[in-house]
mmCIF file of C-alpha atoms and ligand atoms in Angstrom:
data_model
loop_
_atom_site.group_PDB
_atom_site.id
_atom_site.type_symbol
_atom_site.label_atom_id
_atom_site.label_comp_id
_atom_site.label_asym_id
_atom_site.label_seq_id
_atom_site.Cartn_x
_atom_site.Cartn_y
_atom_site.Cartn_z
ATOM 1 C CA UNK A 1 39.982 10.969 -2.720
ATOM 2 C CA UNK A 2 37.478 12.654 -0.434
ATOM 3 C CA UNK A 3 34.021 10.554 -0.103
ATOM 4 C CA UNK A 4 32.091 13.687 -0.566
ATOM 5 C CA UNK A 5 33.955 14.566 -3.582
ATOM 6 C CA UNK A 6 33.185 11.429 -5.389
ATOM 7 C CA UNK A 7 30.795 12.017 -8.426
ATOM 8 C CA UNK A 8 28.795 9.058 -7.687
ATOM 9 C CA UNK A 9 28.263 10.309 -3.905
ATOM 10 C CA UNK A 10 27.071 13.607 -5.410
ATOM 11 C CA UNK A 11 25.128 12.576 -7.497
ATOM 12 C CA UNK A 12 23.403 10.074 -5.495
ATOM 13 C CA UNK A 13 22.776 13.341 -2.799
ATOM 14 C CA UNK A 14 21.179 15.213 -5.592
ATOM 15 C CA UNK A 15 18.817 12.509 -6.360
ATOM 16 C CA UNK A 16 17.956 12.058 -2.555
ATOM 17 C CA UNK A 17 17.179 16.074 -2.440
ATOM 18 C CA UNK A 18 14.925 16.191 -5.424
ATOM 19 C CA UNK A 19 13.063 13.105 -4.526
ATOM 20 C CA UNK A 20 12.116 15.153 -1.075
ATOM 21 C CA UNK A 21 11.846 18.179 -3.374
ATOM 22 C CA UNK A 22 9.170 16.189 -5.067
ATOM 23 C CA UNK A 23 7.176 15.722 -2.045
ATOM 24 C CA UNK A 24 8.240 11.613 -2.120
ATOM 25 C CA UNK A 25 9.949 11.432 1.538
ATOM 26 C CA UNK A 26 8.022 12.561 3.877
ATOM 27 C CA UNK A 27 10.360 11.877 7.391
ATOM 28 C CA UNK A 28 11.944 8.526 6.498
ATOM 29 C CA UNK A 29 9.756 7.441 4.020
ATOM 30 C CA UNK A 30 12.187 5.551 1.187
ATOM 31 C CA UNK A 31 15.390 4.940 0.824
ATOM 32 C CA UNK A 32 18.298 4.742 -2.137
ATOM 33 C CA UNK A 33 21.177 2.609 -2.939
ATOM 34 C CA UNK A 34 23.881 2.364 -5.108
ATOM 35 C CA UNK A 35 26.279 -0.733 -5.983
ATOM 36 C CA UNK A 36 29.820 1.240 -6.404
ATOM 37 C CA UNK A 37 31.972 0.572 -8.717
ATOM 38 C CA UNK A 38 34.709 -1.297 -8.210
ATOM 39 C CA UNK A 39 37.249 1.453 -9.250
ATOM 40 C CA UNK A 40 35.634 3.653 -7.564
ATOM 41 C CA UNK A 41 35.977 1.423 -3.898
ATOM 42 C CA UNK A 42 40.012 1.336 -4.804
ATOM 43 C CA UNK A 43 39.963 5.802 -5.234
ATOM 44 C CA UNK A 44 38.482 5.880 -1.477
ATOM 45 C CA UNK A 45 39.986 2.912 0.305
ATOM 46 C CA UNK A 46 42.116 4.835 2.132
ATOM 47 C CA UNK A 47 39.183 6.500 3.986
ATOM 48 C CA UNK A 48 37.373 3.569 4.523
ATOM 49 C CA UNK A 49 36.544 1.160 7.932
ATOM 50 C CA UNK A 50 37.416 -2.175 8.276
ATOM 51 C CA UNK A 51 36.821 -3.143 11.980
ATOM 52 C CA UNK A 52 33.010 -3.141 12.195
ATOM 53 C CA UNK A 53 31.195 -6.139 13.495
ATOM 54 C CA UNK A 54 29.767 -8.008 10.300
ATOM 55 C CA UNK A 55 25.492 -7.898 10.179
ATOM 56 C CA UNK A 56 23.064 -9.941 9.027
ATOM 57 C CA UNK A 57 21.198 -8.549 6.092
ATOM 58 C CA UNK A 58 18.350 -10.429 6.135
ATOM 59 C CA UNK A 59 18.515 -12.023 2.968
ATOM 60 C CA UNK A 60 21.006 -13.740 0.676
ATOM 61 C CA UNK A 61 22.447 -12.261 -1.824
ATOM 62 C CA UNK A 62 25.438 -14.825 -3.240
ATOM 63 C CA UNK A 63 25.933 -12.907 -6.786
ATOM 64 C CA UNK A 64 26.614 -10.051 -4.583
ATOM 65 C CA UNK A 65 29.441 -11.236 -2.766
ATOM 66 C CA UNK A 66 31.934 -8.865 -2.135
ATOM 67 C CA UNK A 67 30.533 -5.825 -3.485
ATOM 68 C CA UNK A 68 30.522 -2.079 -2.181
ATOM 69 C CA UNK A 69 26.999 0.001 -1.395
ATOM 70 C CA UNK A 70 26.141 3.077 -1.049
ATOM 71 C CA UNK A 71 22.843 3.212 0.767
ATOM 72 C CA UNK A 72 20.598 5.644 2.789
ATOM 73 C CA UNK A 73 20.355 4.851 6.567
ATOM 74 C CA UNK A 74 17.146 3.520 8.089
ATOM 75 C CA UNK A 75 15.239 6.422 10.019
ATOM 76 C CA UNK A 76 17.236 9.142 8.455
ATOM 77 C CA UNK A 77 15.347 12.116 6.742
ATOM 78 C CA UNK A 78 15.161 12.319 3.081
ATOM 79 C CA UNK A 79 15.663 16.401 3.690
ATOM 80 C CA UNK A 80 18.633 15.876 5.686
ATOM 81 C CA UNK A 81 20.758 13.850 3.889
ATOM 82 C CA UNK A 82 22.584 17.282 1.595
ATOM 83 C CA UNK A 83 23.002 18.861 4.773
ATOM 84 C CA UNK A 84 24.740 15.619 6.678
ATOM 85 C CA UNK A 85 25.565 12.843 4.279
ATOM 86 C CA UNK A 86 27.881 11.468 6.731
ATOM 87 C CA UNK A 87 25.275 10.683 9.165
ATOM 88 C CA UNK A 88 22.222 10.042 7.015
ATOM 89 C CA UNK A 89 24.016 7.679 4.356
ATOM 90 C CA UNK A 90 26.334 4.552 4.986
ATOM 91 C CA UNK A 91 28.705 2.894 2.567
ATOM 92 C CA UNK A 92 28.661 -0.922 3.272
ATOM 93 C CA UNK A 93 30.396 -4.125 1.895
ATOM 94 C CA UNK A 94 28.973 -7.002 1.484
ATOM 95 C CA UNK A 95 31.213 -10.446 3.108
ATOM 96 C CA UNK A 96 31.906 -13.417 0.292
ATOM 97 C CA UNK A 97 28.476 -15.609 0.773
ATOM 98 C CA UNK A 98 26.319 -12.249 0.219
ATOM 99 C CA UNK A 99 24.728 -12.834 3.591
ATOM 100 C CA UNK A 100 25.826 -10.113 6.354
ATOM 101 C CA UNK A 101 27.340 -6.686 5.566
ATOM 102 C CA UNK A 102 30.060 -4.389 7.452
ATOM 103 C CA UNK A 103 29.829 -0.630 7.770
ATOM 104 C CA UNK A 104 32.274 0.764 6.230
ATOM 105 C CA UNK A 105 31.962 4.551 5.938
ATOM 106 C CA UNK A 106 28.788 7.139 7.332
ATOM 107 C CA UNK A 107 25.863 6.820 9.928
ATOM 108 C CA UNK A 108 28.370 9.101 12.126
ATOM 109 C CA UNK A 109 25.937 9.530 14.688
ATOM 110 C CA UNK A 110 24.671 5.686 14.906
ATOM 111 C CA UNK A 111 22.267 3.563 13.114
ATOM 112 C CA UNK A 112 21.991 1.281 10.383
ATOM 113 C CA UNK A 113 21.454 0.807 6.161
ATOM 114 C CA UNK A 114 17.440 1.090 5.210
ATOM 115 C CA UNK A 115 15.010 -1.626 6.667
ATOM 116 C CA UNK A 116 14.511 -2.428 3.429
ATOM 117 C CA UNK A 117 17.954 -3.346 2.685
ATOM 118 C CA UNK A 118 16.407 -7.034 1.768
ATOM 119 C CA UNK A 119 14.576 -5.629 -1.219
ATOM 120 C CA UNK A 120 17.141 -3.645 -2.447
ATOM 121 C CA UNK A 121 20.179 -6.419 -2.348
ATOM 122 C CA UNK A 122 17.919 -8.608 -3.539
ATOM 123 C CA UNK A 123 16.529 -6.400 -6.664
ATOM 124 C CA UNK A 124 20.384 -5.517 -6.990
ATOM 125 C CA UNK A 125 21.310 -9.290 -7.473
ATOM 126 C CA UNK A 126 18.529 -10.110 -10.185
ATOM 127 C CA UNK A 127 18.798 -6.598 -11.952
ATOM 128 C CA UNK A 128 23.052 -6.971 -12.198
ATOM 129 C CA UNK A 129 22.379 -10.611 -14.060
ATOM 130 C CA UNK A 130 20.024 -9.875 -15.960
ATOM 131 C CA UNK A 131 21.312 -6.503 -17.295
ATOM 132 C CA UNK A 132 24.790 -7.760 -17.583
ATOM 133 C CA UNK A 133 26.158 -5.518 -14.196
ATOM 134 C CA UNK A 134 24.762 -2.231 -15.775
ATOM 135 C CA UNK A 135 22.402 -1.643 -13.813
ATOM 136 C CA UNK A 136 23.158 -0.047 -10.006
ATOM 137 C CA UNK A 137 20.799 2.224 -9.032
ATOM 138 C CA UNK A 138 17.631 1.045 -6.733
ATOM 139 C CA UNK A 139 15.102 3.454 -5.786
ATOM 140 C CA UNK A 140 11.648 3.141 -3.170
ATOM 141 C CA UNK A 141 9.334 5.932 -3.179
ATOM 142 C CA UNK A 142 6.500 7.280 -2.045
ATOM 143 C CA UNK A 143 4.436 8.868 -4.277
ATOM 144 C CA UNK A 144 0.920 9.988 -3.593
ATOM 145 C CA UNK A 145 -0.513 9.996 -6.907
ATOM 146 C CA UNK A 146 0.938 6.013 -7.718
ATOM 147 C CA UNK A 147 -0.215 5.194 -3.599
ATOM 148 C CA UNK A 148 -3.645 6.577 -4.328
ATOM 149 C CA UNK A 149 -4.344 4.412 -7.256
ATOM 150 C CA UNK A 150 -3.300 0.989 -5.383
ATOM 151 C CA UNK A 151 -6.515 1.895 -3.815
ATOM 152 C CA UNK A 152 -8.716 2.080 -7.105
ATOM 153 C CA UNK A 153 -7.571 -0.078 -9.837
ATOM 154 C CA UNK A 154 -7.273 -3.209 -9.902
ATOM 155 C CA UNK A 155 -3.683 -4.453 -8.575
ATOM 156 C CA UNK A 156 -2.454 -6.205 -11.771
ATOM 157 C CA UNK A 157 0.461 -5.375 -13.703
ATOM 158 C CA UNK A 158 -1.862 -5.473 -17.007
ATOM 159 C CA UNK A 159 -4.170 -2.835 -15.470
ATOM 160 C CA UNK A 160 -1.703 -0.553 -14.017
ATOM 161 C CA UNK A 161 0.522 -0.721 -17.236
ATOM 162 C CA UNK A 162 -1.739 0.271 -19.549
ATOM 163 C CA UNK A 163 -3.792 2.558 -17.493
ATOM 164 C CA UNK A 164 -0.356 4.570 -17.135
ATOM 165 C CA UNK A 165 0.906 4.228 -20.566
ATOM 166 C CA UNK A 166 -2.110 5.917 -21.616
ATOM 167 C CA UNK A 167 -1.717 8.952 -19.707
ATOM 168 C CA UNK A 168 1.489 10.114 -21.618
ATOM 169 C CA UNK A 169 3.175 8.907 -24.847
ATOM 170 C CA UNK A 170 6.032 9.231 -23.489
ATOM 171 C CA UNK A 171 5.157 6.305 -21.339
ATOM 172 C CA UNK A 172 4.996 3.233 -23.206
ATOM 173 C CA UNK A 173 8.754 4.489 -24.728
ATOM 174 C CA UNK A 174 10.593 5.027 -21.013
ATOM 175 C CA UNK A 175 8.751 1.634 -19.664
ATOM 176 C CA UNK A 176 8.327 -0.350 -22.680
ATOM 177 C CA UNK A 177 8.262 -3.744 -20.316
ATOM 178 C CA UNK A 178 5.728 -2.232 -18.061
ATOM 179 C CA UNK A 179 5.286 -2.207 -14.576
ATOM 180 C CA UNK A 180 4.760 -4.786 -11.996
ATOM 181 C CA UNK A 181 2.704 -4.820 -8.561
ATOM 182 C CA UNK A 182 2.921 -6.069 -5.127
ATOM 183 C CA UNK A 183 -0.143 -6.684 -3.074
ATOM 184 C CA UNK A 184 -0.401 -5.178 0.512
ATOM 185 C CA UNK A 185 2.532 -6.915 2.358
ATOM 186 C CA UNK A 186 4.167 -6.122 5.429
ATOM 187 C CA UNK A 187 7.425 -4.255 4.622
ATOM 188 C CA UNK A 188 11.141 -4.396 5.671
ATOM 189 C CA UNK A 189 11.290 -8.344 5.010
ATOM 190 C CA UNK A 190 12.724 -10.901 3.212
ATOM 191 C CA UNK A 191 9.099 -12.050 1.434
ATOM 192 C CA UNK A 192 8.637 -8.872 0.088
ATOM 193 C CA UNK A 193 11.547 -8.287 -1.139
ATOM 194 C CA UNK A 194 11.321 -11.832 -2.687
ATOM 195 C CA UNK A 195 8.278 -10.760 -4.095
ATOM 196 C CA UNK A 196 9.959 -7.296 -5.698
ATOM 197 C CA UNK A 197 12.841 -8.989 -6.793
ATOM 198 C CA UNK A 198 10.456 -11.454 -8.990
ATOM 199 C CA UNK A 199 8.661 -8.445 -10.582
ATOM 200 C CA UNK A 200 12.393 -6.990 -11.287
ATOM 201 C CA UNK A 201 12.874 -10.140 -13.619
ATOM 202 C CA UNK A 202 10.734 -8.767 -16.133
ATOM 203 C CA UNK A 203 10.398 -4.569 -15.277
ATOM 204 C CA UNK A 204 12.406 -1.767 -13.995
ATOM 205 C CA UNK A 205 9.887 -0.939 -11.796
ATOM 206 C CA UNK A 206 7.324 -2.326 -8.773
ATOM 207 C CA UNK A 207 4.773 -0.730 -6.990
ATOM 208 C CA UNK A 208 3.648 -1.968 -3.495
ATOM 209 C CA UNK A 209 -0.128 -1.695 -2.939
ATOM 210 C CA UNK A 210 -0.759 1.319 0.126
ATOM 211 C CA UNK A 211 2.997 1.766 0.540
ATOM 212 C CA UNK A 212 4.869 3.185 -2.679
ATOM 213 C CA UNK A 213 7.295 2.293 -5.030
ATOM 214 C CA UNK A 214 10.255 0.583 -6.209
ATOM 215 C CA UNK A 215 12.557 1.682 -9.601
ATOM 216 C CA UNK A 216 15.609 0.620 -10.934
ATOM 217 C CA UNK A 217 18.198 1.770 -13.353
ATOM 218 C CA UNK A 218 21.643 2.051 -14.522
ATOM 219 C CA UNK A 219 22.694 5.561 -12.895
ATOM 220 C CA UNK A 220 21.101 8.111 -10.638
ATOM 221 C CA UNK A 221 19.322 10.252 -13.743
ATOM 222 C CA UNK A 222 18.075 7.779 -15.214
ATOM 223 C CA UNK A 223 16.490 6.146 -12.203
ATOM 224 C CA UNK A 224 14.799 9.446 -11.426
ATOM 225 C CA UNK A 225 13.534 9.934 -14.779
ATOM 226 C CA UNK A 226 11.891 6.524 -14.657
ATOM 227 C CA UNK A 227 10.341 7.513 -11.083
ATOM 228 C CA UNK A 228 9.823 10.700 -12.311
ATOM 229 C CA UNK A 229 7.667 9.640 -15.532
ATOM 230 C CA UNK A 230 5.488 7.176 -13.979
ATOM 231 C CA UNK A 231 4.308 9.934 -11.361
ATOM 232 C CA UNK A 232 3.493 12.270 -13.308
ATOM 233 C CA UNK A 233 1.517 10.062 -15.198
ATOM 234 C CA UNK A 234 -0.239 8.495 -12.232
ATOM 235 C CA UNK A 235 -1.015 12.221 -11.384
ATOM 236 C CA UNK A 236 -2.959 12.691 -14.646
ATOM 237 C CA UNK A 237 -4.781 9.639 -14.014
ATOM 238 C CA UNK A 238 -6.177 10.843 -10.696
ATOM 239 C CA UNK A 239 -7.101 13.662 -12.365
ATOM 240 C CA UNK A 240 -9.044 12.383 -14.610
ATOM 241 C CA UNK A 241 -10.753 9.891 -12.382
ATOM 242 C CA UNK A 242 -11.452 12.764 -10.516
ATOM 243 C CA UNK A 243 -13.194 14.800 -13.509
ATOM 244 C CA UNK A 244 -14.944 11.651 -14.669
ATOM 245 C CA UNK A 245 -15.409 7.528 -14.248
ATOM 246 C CA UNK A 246 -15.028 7.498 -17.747
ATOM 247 C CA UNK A 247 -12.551 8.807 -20.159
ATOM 248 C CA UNK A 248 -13.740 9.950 -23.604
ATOM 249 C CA UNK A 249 -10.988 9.422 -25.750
ATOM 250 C CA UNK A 250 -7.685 7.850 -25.248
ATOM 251 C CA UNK A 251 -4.666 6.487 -26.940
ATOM 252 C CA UNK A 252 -5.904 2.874 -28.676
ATOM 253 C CA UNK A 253 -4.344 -0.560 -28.994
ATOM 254 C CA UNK A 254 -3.391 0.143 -32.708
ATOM 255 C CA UNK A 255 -1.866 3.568 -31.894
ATOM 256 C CA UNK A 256 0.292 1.823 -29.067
ATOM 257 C CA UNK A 257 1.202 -0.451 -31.651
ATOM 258 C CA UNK A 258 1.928 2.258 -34.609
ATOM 259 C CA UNK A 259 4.275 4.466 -31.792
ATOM 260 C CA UNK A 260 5.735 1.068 -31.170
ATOM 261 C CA UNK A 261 7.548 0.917 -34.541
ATOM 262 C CA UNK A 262 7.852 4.546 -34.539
ATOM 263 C CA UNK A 263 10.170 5.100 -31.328
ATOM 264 C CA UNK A 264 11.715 0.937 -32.247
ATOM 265 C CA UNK A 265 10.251 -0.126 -28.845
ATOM 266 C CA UNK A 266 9.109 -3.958 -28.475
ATOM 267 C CA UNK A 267 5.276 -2.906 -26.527
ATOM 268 C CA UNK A 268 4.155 -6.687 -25.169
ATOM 269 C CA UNK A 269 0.811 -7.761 -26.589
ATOM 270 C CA UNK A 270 -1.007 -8.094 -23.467
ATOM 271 C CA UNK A 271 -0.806 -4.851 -22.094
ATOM 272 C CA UNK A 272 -3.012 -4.077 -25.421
ATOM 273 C CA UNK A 273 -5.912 -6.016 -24.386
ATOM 274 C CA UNK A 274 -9.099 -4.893 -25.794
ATOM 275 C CA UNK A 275 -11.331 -2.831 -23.076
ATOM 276 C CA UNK A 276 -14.909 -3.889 -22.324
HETATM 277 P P1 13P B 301 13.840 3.246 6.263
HETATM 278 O O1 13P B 301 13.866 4.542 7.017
HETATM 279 O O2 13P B 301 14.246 2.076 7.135
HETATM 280 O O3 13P B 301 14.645 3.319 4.984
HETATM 281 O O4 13P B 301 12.334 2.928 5.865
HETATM 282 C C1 13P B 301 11.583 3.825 5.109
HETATM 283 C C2 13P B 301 10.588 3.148 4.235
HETATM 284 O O5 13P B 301 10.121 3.746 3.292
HETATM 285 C C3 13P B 301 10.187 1.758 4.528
HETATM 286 O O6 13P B 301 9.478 1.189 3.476
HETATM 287 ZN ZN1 ZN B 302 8.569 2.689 2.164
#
């Protein structure tokens, strides 16, 4: 079957093009990728490389041994990836200790997966065992509302969740486990990505302070949604900082707790913490 007529290829270029119709990629800023299926690797063999030089990735990734990627290529446009797939996006496999990886369809025109290829294999190998393989979608951003408030709030996963959550009720029921955060690190390494891949224990997503952020999920909607959601929210919250230091209602502990059992979500007791 043709690449470009897979459904998981599609629908990984729709998510790209919304993304920059969002206004999260400006140039090269983020990336996407996608662990394939393995029935879906044996409907395109036939049109795939096998002759490439293997790569180091930059991290190990054991638990991903073998596995297909689709990813999007490092220095490639967000808003040019619809109109040239084949040269903005790369499908790569990874060889049997999870360490280097072989190109083995795209990047027509040269170049290689994301720089942050680390961080994504890495949030790919603890998001597959710990979500039984259903997970395969991994997502970095960059938002300006969820940038601007790494500047103003504290950078603590308690802060951030709760500050978000209040924003929207639909918050606490799309990221029940919260969200984590990563102070300023230097990006496109193995130590950050170390330090995502902790956060992606415990949450789907991970924002990194001044930079953007990182979401994961099961499939391409899903994934969007989640980056989507938290957005929007973080876009109220600048808003009303803006309006005022102080807000003059909000949603309380107890009604956190009452929605809780409404909507069957599990909301962990200290993101309710009791405001000074
Ligand atoms: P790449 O172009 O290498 O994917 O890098 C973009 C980015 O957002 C780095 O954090
Ligand atoms: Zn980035």
């Amino acid at each position: 079957m043709k690449i470009l007529d897979m459904t998981f290829v599609q629908g990984f270029i729709r998510m790209a093009d919304d993304g920059f119709r969002m206004g999260w990629h400006e140039r090269n800023g983020g990336n996407l990728s996608y662990r394939i299926k393995p029935e879906e690797v044996e409907m395109i063999k036939n049109r795939l490389k096998h002759d490439g030089p293997w790569t180091p990735i930059g991290a190990s990734v054991p638990e991903l041994a073998g596995e297909y990627f689709l990813v999007t290529g490092s220095g490639k446009f967000f808003r040019d990836i619809k109109d040239d797939p084949e040269a903005t996006l790369a499908i790569i496999e990874l060889d049997e200790k999870g360490e280097n990886y072989q190109l083995k369809w795209g990047l027509v025109e040269g170049g290689k997966p994301t720089s942050e290829l680390p961080s994504h294999l890495m949030n790919h190998a603890v998001k597959k065992r710990v979500t039984n393989g259903t997970y395969r979608v991994i997502y970095h951003a960059h938002p300006a509302n969820i940038i601007a408030l790494t500047f103003v709030l504290p950078l603590e996963d308690e802060v951030f969740t709760r500050e978000l959550w209040e924003m929207a009720t639909e918050c606490p029921v799309v990221f029940p486990d919260g969200i984590g955060v990563v102070g300023w690190m230097v990006p496109g390494g193995r130590e950050i990505a170390e330090a995502t891949s902790k956060l992606m224990e415990k949450y789907d997503a991970a924002i990194w302070a001044h930079h953007g952020i990182f979401c994961a999920g099961e499939g391409a909607h899903n994934t969007f949604g989640l980056m989507h959601t938290i957005e929007k929210s973080a876009e109220i919250l600048v808003k009303v900082l803006s309006m005022a230091p102080q807000k003059r209602q909000t949603i309380q502990p107890d009604q956190f707790r009452e929605l809780a059992k409404a909507f069957q979500v599990e909301l962990p007791e200290r993101f309710l913490y009791e405001k000074k």
